[in-house]
PDB file of C-alpha atoms and ligand atoms in Angstrom:
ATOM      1  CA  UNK U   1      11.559 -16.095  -2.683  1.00  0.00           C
ATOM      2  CA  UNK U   2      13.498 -13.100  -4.822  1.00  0.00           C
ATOM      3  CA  UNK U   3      14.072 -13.401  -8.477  1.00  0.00           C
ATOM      4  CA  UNK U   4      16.639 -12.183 -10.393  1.00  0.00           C
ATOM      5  CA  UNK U   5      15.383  -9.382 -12.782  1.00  0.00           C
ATOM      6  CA  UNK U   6      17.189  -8.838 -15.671  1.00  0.00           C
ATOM      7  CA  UNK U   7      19.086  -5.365 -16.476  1.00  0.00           C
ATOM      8  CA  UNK U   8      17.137  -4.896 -19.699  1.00  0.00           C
ATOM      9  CA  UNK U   9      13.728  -5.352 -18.033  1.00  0.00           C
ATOM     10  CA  UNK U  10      11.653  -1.708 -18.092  1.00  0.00           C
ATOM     11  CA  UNK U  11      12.906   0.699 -15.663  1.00  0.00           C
ATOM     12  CA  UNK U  12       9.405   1.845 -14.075  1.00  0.00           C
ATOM     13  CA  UNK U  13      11.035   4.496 -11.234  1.00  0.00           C
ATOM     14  CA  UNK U  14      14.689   6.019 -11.645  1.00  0.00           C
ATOM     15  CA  UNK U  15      16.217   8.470  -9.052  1.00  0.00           C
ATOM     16  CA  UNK U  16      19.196  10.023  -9.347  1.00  0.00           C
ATOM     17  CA  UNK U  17      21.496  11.958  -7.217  1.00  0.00           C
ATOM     18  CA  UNK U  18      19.080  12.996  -4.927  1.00  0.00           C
ATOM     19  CA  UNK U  19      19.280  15.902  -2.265  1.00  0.00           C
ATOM     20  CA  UNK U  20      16.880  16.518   0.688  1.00  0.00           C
ATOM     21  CA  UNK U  21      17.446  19.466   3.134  1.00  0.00           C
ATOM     22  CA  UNK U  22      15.516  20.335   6.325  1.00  0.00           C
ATOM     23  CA  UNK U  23      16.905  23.505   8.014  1.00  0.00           C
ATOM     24  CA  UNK U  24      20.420  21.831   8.785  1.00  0.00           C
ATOM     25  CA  UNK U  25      19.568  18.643   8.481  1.00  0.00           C
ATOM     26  CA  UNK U  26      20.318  16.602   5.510  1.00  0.00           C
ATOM     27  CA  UNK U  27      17.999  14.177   5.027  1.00  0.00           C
ATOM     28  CA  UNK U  28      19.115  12.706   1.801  1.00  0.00           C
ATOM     29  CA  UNK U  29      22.733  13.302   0.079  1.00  0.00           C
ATOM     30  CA  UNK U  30      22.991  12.465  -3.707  1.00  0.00           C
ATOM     31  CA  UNK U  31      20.850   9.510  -3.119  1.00  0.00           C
ATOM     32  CA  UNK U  32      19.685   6.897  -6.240  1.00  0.00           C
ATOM     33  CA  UNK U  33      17.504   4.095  -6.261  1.00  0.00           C
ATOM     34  CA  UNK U  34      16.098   2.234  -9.258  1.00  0.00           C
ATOM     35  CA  UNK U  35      13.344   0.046  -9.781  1.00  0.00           C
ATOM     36  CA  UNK U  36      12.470  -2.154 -12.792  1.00  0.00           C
ATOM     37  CA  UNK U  37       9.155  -3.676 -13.551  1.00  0.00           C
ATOM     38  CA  UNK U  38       8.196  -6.470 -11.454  1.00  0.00           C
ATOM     39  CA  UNK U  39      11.061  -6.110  -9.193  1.00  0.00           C
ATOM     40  CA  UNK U  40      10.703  -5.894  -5.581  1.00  0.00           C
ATOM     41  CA  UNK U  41      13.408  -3.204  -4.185  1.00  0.00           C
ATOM     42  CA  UNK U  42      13.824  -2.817  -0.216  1.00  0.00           C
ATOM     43  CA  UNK U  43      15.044   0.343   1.430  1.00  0.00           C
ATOM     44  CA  UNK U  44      16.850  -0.614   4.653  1.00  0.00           C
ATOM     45  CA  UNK U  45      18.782   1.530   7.187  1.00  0.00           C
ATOM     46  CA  UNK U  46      18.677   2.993  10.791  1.00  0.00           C
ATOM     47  CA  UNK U  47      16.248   5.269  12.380  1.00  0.00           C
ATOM     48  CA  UNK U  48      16.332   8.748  10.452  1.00  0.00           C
ATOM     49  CA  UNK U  49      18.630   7.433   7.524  1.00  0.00           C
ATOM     50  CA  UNK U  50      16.516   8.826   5.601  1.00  0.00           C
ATOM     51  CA  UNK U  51      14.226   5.945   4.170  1.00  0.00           C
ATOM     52  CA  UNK U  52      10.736   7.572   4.443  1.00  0.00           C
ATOM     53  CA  UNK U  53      12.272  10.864   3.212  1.00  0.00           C
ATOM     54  CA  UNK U  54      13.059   9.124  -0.201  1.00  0.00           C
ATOM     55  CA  UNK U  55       9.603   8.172  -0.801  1.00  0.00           C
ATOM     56  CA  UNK U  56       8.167  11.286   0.400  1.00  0.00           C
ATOM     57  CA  UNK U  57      10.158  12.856  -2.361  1.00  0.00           C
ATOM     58  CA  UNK U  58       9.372  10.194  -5.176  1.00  0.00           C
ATOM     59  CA  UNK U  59       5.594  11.191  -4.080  1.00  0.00           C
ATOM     60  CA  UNK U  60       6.273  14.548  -4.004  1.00  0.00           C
ATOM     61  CA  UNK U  61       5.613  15.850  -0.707  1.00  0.00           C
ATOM     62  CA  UNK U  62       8.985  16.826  -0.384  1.00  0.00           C
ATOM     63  CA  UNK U  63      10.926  18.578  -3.676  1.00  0.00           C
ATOM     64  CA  UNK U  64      14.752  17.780  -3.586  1.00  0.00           C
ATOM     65  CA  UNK U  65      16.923  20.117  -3.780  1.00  0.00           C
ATOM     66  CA  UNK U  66      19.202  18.471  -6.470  1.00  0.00           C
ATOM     67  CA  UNK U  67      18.558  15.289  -8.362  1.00  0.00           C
ATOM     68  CA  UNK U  68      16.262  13.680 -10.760  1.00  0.00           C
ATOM     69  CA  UNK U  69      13.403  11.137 -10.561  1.00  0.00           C
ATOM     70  CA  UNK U  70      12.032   9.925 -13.289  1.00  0.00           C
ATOM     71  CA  UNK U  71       8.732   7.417 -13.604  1.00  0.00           C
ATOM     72  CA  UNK U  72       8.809   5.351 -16.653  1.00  0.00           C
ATOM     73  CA  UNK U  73      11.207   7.759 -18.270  1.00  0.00           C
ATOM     74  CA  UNK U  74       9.193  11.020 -17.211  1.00  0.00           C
ATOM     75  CA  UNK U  75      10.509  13.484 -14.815  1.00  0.00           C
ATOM     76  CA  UNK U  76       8.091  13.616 -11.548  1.00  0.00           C
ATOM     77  CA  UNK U  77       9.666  16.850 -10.304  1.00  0.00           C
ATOM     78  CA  UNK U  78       7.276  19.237 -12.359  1.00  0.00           C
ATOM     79  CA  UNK U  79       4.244  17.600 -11.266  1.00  0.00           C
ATOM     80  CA  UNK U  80       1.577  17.832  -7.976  1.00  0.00           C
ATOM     81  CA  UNK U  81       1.222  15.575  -5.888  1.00  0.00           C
ATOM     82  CA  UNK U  82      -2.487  14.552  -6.994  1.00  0.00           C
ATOM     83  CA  UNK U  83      -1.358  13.412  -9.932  1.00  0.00           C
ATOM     84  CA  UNK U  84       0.512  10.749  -8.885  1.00  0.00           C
ATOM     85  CA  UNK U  85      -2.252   8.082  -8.331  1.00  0.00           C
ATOM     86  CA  UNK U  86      -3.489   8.735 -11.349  1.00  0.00           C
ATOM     87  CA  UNK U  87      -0.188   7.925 -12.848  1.00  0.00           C
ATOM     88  CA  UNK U  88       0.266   4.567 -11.119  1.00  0.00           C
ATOM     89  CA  UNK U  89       1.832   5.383  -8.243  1.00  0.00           C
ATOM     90  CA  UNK U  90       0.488   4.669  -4.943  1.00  0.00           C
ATOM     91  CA  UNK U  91       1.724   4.705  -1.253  1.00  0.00           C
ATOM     92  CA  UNK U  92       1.037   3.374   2.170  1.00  0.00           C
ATOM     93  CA  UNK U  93       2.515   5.644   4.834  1.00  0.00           C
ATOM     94  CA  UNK U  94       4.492   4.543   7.276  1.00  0.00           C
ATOM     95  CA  UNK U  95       1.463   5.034  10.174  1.00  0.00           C
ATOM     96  CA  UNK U  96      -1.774   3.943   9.286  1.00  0.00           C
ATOM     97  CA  UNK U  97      -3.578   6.519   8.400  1.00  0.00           C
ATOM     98  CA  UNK U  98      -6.978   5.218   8.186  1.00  0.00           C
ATOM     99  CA  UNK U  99     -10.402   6.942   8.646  1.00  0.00           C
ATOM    100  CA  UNK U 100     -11.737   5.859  11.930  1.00  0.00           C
ATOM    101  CA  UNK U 101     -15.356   7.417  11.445  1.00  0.00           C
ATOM    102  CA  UNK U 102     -15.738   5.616   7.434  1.00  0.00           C
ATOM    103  CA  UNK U 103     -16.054   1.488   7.462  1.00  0.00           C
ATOM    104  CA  UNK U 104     -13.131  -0.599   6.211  1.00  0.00           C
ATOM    105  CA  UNK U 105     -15.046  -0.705   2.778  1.00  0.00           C
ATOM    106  CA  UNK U 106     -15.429   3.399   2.785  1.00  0.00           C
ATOM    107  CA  UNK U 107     -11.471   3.808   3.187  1.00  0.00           C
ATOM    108  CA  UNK U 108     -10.333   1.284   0.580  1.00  0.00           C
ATOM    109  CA  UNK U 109     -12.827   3.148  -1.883  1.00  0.00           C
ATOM    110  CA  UNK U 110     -11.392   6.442  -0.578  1.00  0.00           C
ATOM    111  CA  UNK U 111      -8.143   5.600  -2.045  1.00  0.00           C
ATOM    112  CA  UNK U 112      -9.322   5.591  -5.860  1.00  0.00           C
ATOM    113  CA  UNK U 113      -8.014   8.582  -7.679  1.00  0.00           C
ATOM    114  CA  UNK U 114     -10.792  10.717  -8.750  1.00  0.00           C
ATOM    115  CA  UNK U 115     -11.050   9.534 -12.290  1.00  0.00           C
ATOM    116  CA  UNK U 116     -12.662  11.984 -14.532  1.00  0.00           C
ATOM    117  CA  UNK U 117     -16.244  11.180 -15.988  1.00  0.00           C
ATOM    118  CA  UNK U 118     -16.011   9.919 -19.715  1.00  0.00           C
ATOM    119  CA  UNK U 119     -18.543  11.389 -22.261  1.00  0.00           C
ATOM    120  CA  UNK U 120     -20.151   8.563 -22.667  1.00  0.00           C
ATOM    121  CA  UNK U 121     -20.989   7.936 -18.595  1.00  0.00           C
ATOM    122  CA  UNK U 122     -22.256  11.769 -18.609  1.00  0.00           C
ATOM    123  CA  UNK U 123     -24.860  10.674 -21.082  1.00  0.00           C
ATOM    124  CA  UNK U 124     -25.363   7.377 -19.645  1.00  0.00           C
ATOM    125  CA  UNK U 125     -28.089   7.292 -16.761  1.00  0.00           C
ATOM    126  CA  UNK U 126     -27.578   6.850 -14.242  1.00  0.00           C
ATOM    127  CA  UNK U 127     -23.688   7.583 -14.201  1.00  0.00           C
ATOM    128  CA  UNK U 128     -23.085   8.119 -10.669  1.00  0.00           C
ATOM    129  CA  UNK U 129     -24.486   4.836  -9.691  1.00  0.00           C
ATOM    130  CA  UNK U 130     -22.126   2.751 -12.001  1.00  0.00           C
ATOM    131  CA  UNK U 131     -19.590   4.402 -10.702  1.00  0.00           C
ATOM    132  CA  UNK U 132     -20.191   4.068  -6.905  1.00  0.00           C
ATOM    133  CA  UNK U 133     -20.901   0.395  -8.002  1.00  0.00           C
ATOM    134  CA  UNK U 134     -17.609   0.249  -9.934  1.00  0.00           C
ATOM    135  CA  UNK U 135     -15.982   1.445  -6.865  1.00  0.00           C
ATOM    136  CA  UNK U 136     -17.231  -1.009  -4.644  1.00  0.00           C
ATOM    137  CA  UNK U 137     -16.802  -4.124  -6.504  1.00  0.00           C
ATOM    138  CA  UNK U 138     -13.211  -3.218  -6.990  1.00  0.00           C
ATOM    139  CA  UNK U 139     -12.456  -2.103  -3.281  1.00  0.00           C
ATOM    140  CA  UNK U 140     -14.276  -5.759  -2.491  1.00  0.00           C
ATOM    141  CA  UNK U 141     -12.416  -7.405  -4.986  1.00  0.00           C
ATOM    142  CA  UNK U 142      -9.071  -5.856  -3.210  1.00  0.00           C
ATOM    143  CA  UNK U 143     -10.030  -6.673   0.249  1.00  0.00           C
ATOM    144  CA  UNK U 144     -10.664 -10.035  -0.791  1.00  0.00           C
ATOM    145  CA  UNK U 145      -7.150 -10.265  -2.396  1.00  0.00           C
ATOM    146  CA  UNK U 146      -6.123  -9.319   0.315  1.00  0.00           C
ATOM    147  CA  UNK U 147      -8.202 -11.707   2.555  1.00  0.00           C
ATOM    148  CA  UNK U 148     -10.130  -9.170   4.797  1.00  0.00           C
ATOM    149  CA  UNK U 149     -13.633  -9.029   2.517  1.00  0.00           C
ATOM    150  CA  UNK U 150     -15.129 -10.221   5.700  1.00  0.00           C
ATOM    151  CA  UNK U 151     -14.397  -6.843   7.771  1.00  0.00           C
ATOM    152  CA  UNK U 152     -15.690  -4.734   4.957  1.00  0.00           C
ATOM    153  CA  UNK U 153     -18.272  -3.279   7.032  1.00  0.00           C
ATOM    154  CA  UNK U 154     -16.142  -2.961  10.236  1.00  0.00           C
ATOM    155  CA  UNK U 155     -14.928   0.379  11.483  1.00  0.00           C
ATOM    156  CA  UNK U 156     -10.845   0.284  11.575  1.00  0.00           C
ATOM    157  CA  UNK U 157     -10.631   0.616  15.163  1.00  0.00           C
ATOM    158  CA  UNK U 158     -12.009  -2.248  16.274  1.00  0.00           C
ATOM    159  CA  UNK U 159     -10.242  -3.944  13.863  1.00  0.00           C
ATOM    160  CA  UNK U 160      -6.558  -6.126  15.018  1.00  0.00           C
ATOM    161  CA  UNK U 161      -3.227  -4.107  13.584  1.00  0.00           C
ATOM    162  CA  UNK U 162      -2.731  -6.966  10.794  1.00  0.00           C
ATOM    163  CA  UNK U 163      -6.324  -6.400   9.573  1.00  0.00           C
ATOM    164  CA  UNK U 164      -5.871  -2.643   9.891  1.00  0.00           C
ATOM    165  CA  UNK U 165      -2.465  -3.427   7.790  1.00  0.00           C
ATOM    166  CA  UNK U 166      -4.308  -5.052   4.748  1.00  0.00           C
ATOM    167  CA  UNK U 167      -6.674  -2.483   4.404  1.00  0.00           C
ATOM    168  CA  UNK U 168      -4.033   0.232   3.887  1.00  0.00           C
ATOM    169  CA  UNK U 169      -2.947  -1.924   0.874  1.00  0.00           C
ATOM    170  CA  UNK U 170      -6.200  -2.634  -0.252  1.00  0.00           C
ATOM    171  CA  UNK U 171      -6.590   1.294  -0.347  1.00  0.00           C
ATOM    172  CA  UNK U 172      -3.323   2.039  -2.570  1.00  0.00           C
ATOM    173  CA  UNK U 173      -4.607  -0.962  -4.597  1.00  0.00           C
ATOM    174  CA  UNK U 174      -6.934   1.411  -5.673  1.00  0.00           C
ATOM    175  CA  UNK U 175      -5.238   3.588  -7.855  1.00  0.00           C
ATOM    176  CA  UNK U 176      -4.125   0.019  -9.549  1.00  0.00           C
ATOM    177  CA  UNK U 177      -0.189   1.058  -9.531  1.00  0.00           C
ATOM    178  CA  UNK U 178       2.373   0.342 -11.314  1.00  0.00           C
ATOM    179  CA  UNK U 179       4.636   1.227  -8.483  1.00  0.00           C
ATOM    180  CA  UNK U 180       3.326   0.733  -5.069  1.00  0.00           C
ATOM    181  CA  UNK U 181       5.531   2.469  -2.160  1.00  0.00           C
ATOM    182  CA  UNK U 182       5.098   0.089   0.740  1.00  0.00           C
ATOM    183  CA  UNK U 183       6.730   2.244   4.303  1.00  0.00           C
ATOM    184  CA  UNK U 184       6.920  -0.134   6.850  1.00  0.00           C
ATOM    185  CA  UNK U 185       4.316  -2.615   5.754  1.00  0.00           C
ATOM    186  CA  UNK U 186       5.249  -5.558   8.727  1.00  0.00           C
ATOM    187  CA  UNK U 187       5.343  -3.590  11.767  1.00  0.00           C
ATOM    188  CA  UNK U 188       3.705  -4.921  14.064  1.00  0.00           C
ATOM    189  CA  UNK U 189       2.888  -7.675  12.418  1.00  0.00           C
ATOM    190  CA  UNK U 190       2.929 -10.977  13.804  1.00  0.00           C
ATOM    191  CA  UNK U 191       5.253 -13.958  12.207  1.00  0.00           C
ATOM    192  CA  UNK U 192       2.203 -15.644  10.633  1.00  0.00           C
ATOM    193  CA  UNK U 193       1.134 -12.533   9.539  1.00  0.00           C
ATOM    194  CA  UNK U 194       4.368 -11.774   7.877  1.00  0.00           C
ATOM    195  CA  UNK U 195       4.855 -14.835   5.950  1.00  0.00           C
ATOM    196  CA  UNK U 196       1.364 -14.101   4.541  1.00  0.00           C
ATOM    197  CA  UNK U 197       2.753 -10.503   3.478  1.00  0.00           C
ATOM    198  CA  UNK U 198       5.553 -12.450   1.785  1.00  0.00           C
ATOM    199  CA  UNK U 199       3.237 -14.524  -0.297  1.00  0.00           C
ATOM    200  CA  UNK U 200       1.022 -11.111  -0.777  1.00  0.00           C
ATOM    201  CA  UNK U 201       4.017  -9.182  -2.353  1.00  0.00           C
ATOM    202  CA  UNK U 202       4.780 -12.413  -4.335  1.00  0.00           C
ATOM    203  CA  UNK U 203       1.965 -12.618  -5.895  1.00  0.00           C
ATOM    204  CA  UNK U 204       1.709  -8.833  -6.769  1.00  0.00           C
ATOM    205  CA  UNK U 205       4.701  -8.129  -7.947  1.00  0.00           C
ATOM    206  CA  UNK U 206       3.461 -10.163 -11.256  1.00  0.00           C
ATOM    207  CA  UNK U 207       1.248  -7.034 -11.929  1.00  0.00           C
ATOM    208  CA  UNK U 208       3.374  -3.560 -10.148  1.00  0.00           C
ATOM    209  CA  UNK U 209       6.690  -2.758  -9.200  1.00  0.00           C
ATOM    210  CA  UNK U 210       7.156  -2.385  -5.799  1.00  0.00           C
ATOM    211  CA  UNK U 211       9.752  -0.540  -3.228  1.00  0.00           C
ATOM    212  CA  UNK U 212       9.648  -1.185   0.293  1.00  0.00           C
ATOM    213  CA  UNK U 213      10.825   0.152   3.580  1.00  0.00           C
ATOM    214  CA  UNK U 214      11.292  -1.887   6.262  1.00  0.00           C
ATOM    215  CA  UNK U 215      13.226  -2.661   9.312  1.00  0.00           C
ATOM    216  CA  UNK U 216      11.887  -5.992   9.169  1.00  0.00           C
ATOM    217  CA  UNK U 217      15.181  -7.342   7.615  1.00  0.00           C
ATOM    218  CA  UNK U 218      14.884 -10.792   7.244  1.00  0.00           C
ATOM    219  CA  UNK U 219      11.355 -10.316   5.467  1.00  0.00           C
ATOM    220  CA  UNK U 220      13.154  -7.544   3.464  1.00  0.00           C
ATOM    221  CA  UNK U 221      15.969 -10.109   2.660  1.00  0.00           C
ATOM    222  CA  UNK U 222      13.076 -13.031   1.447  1.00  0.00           C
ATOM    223  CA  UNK U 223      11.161 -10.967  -0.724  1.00  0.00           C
ATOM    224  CA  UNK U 224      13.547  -8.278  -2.282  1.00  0.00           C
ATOM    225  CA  UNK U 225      15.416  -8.749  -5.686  1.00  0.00           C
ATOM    226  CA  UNK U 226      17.527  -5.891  -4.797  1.00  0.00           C
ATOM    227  CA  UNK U 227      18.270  -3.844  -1.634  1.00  0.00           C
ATOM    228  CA  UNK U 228      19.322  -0.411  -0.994  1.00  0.00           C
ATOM    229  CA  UNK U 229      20.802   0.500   2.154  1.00  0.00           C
ATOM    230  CA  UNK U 230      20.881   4.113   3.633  1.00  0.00           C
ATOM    231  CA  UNK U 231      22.680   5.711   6.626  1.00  0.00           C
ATOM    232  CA  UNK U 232      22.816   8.964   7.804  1.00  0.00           C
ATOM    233  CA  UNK U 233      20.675  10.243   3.901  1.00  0.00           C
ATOM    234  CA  UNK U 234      23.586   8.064   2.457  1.00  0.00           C
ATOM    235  CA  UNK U 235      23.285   4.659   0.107  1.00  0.00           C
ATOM    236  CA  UNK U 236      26.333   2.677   1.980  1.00  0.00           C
ATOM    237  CA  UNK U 237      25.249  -0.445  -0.170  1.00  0.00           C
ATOM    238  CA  UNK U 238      23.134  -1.986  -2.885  1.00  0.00           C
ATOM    239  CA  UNK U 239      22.811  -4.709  -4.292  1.00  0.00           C
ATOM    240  CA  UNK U 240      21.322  -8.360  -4.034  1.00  0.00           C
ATOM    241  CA  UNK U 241      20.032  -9.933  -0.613  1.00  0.00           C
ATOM    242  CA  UNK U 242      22.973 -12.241  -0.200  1.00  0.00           C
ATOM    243  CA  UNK U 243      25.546  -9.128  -1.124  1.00  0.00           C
ATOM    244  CA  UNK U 244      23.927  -7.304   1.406  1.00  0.00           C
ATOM    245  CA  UNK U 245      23.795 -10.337   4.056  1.00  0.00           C
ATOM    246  CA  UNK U 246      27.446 -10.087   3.559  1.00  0.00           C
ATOM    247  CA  UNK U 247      28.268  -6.380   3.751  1.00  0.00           C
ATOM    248  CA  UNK U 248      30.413  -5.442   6.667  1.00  0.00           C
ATOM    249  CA  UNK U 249      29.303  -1.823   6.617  1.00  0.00           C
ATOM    250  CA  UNK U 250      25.983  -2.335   6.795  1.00  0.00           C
ATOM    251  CA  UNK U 251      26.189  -4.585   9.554  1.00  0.00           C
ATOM    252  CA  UNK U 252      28.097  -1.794  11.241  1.00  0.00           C
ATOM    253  CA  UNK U 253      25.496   0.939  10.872  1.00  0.00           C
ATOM    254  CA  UNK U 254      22.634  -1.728  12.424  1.00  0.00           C
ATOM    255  CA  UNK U 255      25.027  -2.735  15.296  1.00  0.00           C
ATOM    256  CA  UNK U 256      23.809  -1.983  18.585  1.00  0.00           C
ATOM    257  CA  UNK U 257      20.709  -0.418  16.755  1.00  0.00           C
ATOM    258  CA  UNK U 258      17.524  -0.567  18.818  1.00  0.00           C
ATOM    259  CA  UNK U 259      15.063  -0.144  16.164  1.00  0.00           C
ATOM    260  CA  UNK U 260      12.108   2.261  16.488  1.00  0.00           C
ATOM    261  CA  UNK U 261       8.926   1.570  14.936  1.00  0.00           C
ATOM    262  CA  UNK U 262       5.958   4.010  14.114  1.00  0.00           C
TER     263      UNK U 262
HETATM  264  N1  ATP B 301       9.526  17.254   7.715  1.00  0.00           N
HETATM  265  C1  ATP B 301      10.724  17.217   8.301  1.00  0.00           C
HETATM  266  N2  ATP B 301      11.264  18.304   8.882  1.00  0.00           N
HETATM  267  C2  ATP B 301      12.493  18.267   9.451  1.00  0.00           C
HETATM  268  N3  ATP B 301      13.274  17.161   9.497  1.00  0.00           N
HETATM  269  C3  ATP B 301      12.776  16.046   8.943  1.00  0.00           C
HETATM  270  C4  ATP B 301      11.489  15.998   8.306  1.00  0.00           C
HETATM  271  N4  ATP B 301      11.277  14.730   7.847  1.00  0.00           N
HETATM  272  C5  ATP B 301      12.376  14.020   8.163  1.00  0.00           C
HETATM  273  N5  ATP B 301      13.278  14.807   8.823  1.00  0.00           N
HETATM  274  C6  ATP B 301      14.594  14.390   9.294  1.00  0.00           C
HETATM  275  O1  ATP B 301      15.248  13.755   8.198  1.00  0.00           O
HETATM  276  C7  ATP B 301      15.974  12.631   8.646  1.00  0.00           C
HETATM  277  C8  ATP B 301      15.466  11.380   7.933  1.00  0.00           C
HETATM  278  O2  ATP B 301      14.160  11.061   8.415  1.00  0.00           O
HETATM  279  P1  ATP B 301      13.273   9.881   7.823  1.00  0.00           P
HETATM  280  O3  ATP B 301      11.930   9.995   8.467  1.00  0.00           O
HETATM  281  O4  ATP B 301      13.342   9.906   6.365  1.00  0.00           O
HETATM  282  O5  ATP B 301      14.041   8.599   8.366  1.00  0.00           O
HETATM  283  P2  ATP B 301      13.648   7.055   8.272  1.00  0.00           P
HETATM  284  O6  ATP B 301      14.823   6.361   7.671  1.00  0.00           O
HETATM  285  O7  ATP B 301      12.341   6.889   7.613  1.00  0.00           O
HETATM  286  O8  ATP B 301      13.560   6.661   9.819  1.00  0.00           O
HETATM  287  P3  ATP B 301      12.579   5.586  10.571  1.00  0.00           P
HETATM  288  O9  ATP B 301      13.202   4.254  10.364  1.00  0.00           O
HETATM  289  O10 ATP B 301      12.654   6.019  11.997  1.00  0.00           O
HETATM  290  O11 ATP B 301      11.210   5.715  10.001  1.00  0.00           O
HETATM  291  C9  ATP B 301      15.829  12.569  10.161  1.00  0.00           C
HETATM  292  O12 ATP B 301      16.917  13.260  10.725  1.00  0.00           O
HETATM  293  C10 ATP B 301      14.533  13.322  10.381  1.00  0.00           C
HETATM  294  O13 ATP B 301      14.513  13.913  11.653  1.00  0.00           O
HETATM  295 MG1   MG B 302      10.528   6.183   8.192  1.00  0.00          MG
END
């Protein structure tokens, strides 16, 4: 279940007043979010409010036109994209995105950020061995975390859509974030797979902050301490689960909603 985080716990991602524009369409419209360390922040809203938009411009694929984020009190806005993972920030997309032709094992060590070569494992011989050895205990030790170790050497697509779904966060477990950027994580999934992604989140949130989109809305109500909710590139609400649970507006903007899922 949630936990209350206190206010004076470390803000670890701050965005403020946030503008997105597509020719015409506005995507976001002075939009803020703020995540804390440890905290687990949904994103909720209708198709096209905007959600995946927000992340794609806390990851920088998309620059805002106004607004600032900030990651543990630096601005992100100056800097490319590649950076990020090596800053602690890491992201699942909202489709899978996995490399059918590598093995499950290949794609979670794809996701570690290219980490430059220390002076001491330049001398050392032989470097690149360590390191591909380094690589591969810690993309084992993630798929085991994340209970898959046994499909290490299986190619994705013969692999069920929860598997497939554990990899991906094996992958951004890679770049060992402090904020991970979950889009969409339980869809798809099955219920017994979803109370397992629960317990997941539970138990990493002791180490990473972590914001997640999701239509999923009762899983987004059991493991958020806070939720945001956008409509139409708008934050109509925000606030704890139960506040939320509660909020006539936001019921109105789901009502009659037939959600779409990637
Ligand atoms: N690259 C783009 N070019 C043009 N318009 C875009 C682009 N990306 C998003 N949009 C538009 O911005 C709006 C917000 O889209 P976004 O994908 O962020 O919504 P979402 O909340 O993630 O929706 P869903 O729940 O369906 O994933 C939509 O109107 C969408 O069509
Ligand atoms: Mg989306």
């Amino acid at each position: 279940m949630s936990a209350q985080t206190p206010d004076e716990t470390p803000v670890v991602l701050e965005v403020t007043g946030i503008d997105v524009h597509f020719e015409g369409v506005i995507a976001l419209d002075g939009v803020s979010l703020t995540v804390r360390a440890n905290q687990i922040v949904g994103v909720i809203g209708p198709n096209g409010a905007g959600k995946t938009t927000l992340f794609n411009a806390v990851s920088r694929f998309v620059t805002p036109a106004a607004g600032t984020i900030t990651y543990h009190g630096h601005s992100l806005l100056d800097l490319p994209t590649w950076r990020l993972a090596h800053l602690g920030i890491a992201r699942t997309l909202q489709g899978l995105g996995l490399w059918p032709t590598l093995t499950v094992l290949e794609n979670v060590i794809a996701g570690a950020p290219s980490r430059t070569p220390l002076a001491a494992d330049m001398l050392a011989f032989p470097s690149a061995d360590r390191r591909t050895r380094t690589l591969r205990e810690e993309a084992m030790a993630n798929l085991v975390e994340l209970g898959v170790a046994d499909r290490a050497g299986a190619y994705p697509g013969a692999l069920p859509h929860g598997v497939q779904k554990r990899v991906i966060i094996a992958r951004a477990l890679m770049a060992r974030p402090s904020l991970l950027l979950l889009d969409e994580p339980a869809s798809g999934l099955s219920a017994t797979d979803v109370n397992q992604l629960i317990e997941l989140l539970g138990s990493l949130r002791s180490r990473m902050a972590i914001a997640l989109v999701e239509h999923h809305v009762d899983m987004v109500m059991a493991v958020s301490d806070t939720i945001t909710v956008l409509n139409l590139g708008q934050v109509i609400a925000s606030g704890p689960p139960e506040a939320i649970r509660a909020n006539s507006e936001v019921a109105n903007a789901y009502l009659g909603q037939t959600v779409a899922h990637a």
